[in-house]
Short mmCIF file of C-alpha atoms and ligand atoms in Angstrom, two decimals:
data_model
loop_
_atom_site.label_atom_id
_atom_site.label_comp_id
_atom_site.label_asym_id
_atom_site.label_seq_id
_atom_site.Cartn_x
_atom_site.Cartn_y
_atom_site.Cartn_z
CA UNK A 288 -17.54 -4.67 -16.58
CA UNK A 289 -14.35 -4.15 -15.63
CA UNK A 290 -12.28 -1.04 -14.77
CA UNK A 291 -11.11 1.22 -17.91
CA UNK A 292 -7.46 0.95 -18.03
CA UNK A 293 -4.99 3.69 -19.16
CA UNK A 294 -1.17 3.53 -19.92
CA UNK A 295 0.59 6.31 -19.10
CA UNK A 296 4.40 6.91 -20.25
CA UNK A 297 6.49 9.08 -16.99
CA UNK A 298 7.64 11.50 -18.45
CA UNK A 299 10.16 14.67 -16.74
CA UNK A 300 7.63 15.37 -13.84
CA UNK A 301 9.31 12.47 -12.20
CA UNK A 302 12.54 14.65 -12.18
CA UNK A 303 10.93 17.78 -10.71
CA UNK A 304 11.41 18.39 -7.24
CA UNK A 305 13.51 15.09 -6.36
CA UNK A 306 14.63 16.30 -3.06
CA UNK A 307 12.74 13.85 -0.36
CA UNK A 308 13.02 14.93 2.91
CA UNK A 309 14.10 12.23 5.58
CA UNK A 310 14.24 14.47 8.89
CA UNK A 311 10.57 15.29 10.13
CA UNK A 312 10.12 16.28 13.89
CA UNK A 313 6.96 15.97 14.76
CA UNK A 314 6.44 19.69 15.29
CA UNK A 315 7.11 20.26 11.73
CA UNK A 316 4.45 17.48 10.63
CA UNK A 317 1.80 19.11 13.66
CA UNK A 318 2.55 22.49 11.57
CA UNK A 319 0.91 20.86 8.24
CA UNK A 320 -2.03 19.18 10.32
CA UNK A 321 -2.63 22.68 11.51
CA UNK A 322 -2.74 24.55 8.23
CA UNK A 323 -6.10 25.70 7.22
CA UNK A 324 -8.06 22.94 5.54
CA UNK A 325 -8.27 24.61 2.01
CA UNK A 326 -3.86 25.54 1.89
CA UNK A 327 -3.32 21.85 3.11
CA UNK A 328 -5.10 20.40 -0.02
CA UNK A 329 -3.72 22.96 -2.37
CA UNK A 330 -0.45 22.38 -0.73
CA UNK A 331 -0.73 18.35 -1.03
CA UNK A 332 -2.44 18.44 -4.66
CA UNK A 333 0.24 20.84 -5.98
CA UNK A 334 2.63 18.02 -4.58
CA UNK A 335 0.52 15.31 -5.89
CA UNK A 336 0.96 16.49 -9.78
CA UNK A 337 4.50 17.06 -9.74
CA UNK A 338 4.80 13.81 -9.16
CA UNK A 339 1.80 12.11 -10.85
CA UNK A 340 -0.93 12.11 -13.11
CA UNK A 341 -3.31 13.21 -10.95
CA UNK A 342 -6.45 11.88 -12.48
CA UNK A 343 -4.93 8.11 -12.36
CA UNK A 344 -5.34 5.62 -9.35
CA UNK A 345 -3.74 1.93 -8.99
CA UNK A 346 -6.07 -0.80 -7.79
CA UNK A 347 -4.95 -4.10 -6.20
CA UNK A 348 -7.20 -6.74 -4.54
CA UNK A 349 -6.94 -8.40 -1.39
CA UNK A 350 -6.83 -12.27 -0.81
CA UNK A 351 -6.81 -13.95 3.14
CA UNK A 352 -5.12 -16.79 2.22
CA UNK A 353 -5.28 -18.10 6.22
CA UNK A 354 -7.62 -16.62 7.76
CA UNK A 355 -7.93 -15.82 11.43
CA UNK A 356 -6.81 -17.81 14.65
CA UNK A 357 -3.77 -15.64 14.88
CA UNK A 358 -1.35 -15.58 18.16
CA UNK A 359 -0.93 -12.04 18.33
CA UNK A 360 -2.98 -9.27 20.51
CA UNK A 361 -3.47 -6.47 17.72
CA UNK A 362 -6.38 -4.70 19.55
CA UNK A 363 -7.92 -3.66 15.95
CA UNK A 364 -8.01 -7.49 14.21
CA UNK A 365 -10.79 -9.00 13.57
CA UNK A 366 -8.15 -12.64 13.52
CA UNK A 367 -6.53 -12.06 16.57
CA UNK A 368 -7.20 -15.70 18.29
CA UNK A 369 -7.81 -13.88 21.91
CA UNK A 370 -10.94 -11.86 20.90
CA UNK A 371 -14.17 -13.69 20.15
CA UNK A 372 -15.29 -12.35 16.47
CA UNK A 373 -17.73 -13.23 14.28
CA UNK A 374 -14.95 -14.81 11.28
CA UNK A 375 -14.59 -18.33 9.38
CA UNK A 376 -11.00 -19.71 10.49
CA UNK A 377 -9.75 -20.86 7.35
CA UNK A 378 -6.42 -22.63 6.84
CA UNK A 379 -3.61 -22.01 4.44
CA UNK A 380 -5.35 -21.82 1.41
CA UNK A 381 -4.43 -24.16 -1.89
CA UNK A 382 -1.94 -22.09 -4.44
CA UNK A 383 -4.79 -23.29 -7.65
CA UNK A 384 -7.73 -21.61 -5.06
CA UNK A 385 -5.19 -18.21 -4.86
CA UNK A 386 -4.05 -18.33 -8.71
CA UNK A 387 -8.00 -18.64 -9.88
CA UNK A 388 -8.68 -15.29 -7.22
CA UNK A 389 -5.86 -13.36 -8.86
CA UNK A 390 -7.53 -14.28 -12.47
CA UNK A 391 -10.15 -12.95 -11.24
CA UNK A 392 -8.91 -9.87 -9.78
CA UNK A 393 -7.16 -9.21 -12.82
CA UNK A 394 -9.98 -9.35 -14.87
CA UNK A 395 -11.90 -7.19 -13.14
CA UNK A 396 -8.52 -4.73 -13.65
CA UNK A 397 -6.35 -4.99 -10.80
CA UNK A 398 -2.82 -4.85 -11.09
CA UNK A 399 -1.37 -6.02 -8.09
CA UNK A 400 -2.74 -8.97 -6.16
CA UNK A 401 -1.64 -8.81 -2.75
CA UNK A 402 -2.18 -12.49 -0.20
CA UNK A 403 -2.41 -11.59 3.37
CA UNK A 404 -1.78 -14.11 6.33
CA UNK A 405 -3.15 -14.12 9.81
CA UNK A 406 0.22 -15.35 11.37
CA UNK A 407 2.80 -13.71 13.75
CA UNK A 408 5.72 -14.59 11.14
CA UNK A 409 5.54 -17.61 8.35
CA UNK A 410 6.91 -20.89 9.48
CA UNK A 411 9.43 -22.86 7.46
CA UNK A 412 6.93 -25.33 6.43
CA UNK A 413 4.38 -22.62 5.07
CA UNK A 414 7.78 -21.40 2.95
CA UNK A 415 7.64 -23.37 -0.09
CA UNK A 416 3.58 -22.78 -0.76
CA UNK A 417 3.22 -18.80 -0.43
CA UNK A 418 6.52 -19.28 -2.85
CA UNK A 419 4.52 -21.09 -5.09
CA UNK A 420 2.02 -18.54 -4.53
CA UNK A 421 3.97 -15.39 -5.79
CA UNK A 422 5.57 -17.39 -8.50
CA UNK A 423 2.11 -18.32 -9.96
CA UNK A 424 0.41 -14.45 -9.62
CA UNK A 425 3.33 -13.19 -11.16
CA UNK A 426 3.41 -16.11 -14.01
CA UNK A 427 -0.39 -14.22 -14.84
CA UNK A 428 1.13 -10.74 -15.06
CA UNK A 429 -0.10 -9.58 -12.14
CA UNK A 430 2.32 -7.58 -9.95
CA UNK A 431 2.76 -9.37 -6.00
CA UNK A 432 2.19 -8.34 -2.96
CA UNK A 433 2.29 -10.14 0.49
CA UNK A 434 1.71 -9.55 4.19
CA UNK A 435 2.59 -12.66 6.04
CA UNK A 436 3.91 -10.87 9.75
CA UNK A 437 7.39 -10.60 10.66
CA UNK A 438 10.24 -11.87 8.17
CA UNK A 439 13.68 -13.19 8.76
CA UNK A 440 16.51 -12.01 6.61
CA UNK A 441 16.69 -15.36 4.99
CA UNK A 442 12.78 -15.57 4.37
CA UNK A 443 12.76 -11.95 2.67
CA UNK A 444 15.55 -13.27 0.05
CA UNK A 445 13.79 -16.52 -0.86
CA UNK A 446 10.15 -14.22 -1.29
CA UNK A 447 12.06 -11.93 -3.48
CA UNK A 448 14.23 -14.49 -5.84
CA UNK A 449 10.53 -15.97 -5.80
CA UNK A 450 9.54 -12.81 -7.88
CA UNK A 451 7.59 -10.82 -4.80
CA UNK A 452 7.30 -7.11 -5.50
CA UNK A 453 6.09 -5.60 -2.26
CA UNK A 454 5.91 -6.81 1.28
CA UNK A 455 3.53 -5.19 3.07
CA UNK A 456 4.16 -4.44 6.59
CA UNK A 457 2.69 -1.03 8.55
CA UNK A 458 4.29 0.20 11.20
CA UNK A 459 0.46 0.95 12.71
CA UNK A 460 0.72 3.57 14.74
CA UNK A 461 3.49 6.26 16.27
CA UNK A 462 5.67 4.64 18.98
CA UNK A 463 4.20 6.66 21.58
CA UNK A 464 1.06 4.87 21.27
CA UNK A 465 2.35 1.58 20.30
CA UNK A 466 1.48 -0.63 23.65
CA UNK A 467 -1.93 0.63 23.43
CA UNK A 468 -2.64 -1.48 20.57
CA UNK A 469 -0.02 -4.46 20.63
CA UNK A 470 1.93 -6.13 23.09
CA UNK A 471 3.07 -9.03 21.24
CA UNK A 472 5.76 -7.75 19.03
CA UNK A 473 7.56 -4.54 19.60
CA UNK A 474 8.10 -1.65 17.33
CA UNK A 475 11.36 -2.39 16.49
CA UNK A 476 10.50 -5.51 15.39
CA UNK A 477 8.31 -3.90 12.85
CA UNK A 478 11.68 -1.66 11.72
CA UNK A 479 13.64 -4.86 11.61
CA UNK A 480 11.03 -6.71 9.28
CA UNK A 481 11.14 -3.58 7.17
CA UNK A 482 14.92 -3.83 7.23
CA UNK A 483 14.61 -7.17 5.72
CA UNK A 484 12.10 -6.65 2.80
CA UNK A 485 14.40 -3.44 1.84
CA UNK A 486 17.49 -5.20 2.10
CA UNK A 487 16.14 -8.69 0.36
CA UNK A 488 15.59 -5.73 -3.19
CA UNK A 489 11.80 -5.98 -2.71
CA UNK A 490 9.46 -2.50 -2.36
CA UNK A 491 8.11 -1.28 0.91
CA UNK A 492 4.24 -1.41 1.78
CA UNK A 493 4.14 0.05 4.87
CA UNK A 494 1.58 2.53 6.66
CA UNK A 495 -0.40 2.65 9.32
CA UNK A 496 -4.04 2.64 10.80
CA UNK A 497 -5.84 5.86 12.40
CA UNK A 498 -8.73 5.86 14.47
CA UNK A 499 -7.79 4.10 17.22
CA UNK A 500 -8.15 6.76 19.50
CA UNK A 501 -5.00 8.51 19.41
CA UNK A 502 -3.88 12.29 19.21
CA UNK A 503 -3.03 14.46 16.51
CA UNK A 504 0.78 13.59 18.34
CA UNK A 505 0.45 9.98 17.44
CA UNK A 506 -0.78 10.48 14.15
CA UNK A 507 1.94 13.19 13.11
CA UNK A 508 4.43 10.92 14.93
CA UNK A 509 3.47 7.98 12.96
CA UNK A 510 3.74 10.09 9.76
CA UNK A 511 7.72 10.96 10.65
CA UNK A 512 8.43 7.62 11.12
CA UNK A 513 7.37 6.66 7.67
CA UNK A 514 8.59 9.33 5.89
CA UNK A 515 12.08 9.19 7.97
CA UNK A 516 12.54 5.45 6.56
CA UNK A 517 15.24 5.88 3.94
CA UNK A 518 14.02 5.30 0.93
CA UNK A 519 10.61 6.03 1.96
CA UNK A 520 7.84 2.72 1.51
CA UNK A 521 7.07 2.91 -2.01
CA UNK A 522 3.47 2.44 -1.07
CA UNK A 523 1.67 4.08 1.84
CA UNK A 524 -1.38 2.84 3.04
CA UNK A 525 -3.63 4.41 5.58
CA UNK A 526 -6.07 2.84 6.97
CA UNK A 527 -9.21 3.91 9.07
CA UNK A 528 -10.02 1.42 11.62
CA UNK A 529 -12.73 -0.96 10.73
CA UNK A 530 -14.13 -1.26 14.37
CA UNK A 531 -14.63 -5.12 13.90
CA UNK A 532 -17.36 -6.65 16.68
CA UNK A 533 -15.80 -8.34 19.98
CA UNK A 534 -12.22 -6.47 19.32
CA UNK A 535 -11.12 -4.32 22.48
CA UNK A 536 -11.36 -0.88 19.63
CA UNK A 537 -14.71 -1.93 18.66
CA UNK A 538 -16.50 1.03 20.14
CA UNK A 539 -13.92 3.60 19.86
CA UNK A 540 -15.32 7.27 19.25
CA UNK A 541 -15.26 7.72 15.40
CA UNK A 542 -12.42 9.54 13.74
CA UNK A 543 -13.58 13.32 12.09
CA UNK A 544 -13.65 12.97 8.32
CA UNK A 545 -11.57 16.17 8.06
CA UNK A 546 -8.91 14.40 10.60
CA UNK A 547 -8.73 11.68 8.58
CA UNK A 548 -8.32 13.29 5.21
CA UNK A 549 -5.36 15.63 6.57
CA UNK A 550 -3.59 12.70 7.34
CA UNK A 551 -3.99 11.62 3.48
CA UNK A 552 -2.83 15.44 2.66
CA UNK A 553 0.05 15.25 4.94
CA UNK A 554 1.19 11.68 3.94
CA UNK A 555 1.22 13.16 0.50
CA UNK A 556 3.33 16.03 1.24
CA UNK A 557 6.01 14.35 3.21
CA UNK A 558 6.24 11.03 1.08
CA UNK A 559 5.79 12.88 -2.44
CA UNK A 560 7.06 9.88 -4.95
CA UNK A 561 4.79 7.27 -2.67
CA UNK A 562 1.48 5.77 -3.58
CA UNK A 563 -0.23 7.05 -0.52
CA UNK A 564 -3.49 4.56 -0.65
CA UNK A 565 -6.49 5.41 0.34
CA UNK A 566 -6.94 1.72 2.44
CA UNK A 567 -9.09 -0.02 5.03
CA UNK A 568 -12.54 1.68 5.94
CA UNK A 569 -14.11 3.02 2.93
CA UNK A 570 -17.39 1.21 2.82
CA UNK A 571 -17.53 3.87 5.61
CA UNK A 572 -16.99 6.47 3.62
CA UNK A 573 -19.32 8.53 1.10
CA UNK A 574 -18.34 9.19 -2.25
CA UNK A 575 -17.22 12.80 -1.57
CA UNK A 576 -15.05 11.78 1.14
CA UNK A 577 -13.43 9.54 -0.85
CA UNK A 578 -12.96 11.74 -4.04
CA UNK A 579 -11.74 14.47 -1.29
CA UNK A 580 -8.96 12.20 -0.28
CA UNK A 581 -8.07 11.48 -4.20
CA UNK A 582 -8.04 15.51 -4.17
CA UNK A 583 -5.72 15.00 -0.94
CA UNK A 584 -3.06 12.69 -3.04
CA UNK A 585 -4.52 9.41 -2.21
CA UNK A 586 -3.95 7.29 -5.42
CA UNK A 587 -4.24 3.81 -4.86
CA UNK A 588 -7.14 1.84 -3.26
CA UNK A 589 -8.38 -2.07 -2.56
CA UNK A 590 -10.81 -3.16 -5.07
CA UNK A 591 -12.77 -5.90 -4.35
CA UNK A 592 -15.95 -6.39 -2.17
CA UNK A 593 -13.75 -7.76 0.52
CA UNK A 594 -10.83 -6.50 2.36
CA UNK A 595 -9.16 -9.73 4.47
CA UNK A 596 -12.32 -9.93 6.76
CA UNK A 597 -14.08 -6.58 6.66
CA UNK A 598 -15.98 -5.69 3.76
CA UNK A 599 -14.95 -3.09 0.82
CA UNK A 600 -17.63 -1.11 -1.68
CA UNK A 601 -18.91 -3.11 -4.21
CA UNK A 602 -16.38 -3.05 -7.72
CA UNK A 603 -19.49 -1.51 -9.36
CA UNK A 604 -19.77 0.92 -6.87
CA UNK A 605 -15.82 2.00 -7.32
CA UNK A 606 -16.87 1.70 -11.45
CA UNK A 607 -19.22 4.22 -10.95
CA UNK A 608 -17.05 6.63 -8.53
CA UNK A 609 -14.42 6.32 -10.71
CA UNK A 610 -16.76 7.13 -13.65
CA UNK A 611 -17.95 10.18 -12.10
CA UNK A 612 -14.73 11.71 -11.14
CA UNK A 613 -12.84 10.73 -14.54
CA UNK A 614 -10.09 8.43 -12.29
CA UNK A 615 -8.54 5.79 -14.89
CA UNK A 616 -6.47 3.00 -13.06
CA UNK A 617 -2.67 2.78 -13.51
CA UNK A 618 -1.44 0.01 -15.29
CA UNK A 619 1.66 -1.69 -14.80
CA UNK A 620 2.62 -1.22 -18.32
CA UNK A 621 3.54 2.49 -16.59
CA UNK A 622 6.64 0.85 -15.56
CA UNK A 623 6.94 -1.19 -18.17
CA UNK A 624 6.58 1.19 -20.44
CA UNK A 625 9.46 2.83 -18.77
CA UNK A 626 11.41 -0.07 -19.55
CA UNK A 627 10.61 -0.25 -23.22
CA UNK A 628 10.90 3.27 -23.70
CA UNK A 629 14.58 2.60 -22.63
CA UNK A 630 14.99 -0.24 -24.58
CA UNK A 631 13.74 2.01 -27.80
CA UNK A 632 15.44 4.72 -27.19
CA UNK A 633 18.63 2.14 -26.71
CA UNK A 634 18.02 0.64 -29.81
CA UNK A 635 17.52 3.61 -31.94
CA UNK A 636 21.02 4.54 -30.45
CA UNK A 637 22.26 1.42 -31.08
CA UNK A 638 21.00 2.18 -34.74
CA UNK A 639 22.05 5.63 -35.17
CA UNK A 640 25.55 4.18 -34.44
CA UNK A 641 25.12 1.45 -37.13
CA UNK A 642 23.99 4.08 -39.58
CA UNK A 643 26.69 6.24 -38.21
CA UNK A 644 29.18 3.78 -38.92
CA UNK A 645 28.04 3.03 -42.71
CA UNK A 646 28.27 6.59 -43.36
CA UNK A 647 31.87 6.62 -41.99
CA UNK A 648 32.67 4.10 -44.54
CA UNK A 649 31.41 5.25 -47.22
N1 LIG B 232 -0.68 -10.71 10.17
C1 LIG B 232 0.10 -9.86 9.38
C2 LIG B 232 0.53 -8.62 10.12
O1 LIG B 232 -0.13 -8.19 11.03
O2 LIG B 232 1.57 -8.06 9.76
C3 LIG B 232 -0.57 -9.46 8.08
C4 LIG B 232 -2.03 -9.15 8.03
S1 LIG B 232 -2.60 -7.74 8.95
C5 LIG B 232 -4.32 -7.95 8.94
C6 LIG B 232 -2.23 -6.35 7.92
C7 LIG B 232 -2.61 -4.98 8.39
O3 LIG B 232 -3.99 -4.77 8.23
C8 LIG B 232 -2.37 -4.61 9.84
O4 LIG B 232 -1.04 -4.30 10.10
C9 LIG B 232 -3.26 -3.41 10.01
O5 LIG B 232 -2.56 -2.24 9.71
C10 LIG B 232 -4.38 -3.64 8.99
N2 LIG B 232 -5.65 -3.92 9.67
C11 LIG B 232 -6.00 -5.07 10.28
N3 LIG B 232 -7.22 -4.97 10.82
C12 LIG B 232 -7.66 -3.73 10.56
C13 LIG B 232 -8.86 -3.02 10.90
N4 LIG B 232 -9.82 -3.56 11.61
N5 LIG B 232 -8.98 -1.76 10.45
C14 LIG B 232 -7.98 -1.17 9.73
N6 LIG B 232 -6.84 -1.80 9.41
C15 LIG B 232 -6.67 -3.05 9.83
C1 LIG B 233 -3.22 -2.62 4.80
O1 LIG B 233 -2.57 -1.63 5.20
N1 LIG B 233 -4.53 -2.75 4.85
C2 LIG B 233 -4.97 -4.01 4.35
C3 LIG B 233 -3.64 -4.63 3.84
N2 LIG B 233 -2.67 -3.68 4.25
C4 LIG B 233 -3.29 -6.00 4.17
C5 LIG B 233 -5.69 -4.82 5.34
C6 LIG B 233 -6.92 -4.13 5.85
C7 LIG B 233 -7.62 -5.07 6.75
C8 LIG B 233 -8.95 -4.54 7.17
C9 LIG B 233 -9.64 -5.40 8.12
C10 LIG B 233 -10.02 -6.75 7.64
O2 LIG B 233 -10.32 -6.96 6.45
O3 LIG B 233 -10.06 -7.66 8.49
FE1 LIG B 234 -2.48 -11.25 13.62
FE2 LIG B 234 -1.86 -9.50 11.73
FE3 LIG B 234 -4.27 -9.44 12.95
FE4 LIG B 234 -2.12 -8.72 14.30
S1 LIG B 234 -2.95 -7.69 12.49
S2 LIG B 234 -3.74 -10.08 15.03
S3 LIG B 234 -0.59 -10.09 13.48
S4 LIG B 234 -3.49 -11.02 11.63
#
C-alpha cells in the first residue's frame, strides 16, 4: 500500500504575508524559544497555514549511494572513517542499483529521491556517474536531491544542467559551537558550498542537527543563520541526533521533546515559505511527538525504513500515522500544477484575443 496522494492547486495564500525577514539576532530568536509552549505553536501554526495547506506533508526517501569510510571528523556520523561503527562500507553504487531504489521509492509515493554520499567533496572521476544518477531519477518523474559534501562552483553547474533540484547541505550547528563537532571543514566552507548550489539555479536543502549537547544559544544561533541566508533554503531539515554506537556523541544526554519541538515551531516562524522537515531521529519519537511537530509546521519527512545508516519507522507505520491524523502527501504536480494553471490561463488569453480579434472583424 502505498501513500494516498493529493494534488493541491496554490492558490492566493502564497501571496499573504510575503515579507521574509533576513535580520534575526539571536536575542530575537531566544525571545520565541522562550514564549510559553501553547503561544509558540499557535504562533507557528497560524504561520504554517498562511503559507500552506496545513494538513499536507511531502515525503522523499533516502538512498547511501557510498556508504561510509569517509575522511572527515563529524563527531555525530556513523561513516566518519576515524570512529569504529558498526556499518557495511559500500562503494559508489551502480546508477541501474540507484534508478531501481527510486522506482521503488516512488511507488511507495515519494516525490523526491534524494542520493547521499559519505565523501568530503565528489572527485572528478565520481562526476560523470552521480550525473547519470540525477539524469535517470529525474527521467522517472521523481524530483532530485543530492548530498555529496562540499561543491565547487564548476561541479554545482554541471549537477544542475544535469537536472538536480536540491542540494542538500546543513550548516549543522550555530558557529559558536561549530569546532565541537567538526574540525575538518570550517563553517565558511559550508556558506561557500551553499553559495554554489544557489548560484549554479538549484534549491537549497540546508538545516541542521540538535542534540548534540548544545544551548538554547547554539540552537537559536543556528536558526539565524538559516533564516539570514538570502533567499532562505527552500527546504529545512532538522534533525535530532541519532546517537550512532562508537561516535564521540554517542552517549550524549538526550534532548527534551519540548526543546526539540520549539525548534520545529521557531524554524517555522522565521523561514515561513520553507519546508521545515521533520528529519533524522524519529524512530525515536512516538506518534504524538511527531504529529506535535506537524502541529509545529514541520511538513516534510524521510520515508523509508532507512535513513543513510540509521534506521527510520517502518512506511506502514508512517501509513498508519498519516491515516490517523488525516496528513495526505504533496505531490509534485503542486508545482506543476502551477505551471499548467499558467499555461491555461495563457492560453485562454491567448484565445480570448483570437475571439477578440474575429469579433473586431466582423
Ligand atoms: N557527506 C556529506 C556531508 O556531510 O555533507 C553528505 C552526507 S551527511 C550524512 C548529511 C547530513 O546528515 C549531515 O550534514 C548531518 O546533518 C546529517 N546526519 C548525519 N549523521 C547524523 C546523525 N547521526 N544524526 C542526525 N543527523 C545526522
Ligand atoms: C539531512 O538533513 N538528514 C538526512 C539527509 N539530510 C541526508 C541524513 C540523516 C542521516 C541520519 C544518520 C544516518 O542515517 O546515518
Ligand atoms: Fe562524512 Fe558527511 Fe558523515 Fe561528515 S556527515 S563524516 S562529511 S559522511
Amino acid at each position: 500500500m502505498s501513500l494516498s496522494v493529493n494534488a493541491t492547486i496554490k492558490t492566493t495564500e502564497n501571496t499573504i504575508n510575503d515579507e521574509v525577514k533576513h535580520n534575526w539576532t539571536i536575542a530575537e530568536v531566544k525571545a520565541l524559544f522562550d514564549l510559553p509552549f501553547n503561544d509558540l505553536m499557535f504562533k507557528a501554526q497560524t504561520i504554517h497555514r498562511q503559507h500552506f495547506n496545513a494538513n499536507e506533508v511531502q515525503v522523499s526517501t533516502l538512498l547511501s549511494i557510498k556508504t561510509g569510510a569517509c575522511p572527515e571528523d563529524c563527531k555525530y556520523c556513523s561513516q566518519s572513517a576515524r570512529y569504529k561503527t558498526d556499518i557495511d562500507k559500500e562503494r559508489l553504487m551502480e546508477v541501474e542499483k540507484v534508478l531501481e531504489a527510486a522506482t521503488k521509492a516512488k511507488e511507495m509515493g515519494s516525490t523526491r529521491f534524494c542520493m547521499g554520499a559519505a565523501w568530503r567533496n565528489p572527485k572528478e572521476r565520481d562526476m560523470p556517474y552521480v550525473l547519470d544518477m540525477v539524469k535517470g531519477v529525474k527521467a522517472l518523474g521523481l524530483e532530485t536531491c543530492m548530498t555529496l559534501g562540499m561543491l565547487s562552483e564548476d561541479q554545482a553547474q554541471q549537477l544542475n544542467a544535469a537536472g538536480l533540484d536540491y542540494y542538500n547541505h546543513n550548516l549543522d550547528t550555530s558557529p559558536e559551537n561549530y569546532n565541537n563537532i567538526i574540525t575538518t571543514r570550517t563553517f565558511q566552507d559550508r556558506l561557500d558550498t551553499l553559495d554554489n548550489v544557489r548560484s549554479a539555479g538549484m534549491k537549497v536543502c540546508s538545516g541542521g542537527i540538535v542534540g548534540m549537547g548544545e544551548n538554547n544559544s547554539d540552537r537559536a544561533s543556528l536558526l539565524a543563520q538559516l533564516a539570514n541566508l538570502k533567499p532562505q533554503p527552500e527546504s529545512v531539515p532538522i534533525n535530532m541526533l541519532v546517537k550512532m554506537e562508537g561516535t564521540p556523541l554517542s552517549d550524549v544526554d538526550d534532548l527534551d521533546s519540548f526543546d526539540f519541538i520549539r525548534c520545529i515551531a521557531v524554524a517555522r516562524i522565521m523561514m515561513p515559505k520553507s519546508h521545515v522537515r521533520l528529519s533524522a531521529g524519529r524512530s525515536a519519537m512516538n506518534e504524538q511527538m511527531q504529529a506535535m511537530c506537524f502541529l509545529a509546521g514541520a511538513n516534510s519527512i524521510f520515508y523509508g525504513c532507512k535513513l543513510l545508516t540509521a534506521k527510520n519507522p517502518e512506511t506502514n507505520q508512517d501509513i498508519a500515522l498519516f491515516e490517523k491524523l488525516g496528513i495526505n502527501t504533496e505531490t509534485i504536480a503542486d508545482n506543476n500544477n502551477e505551471q499548467q494553471v499558467a499555461k491555461q490561463l495563457a492560453t485562454a488569453i491567448v484565445d480570448k484575443q483570437h475571439e477578440d480579434l474575429f469579433y473586431n472583424a466582423q
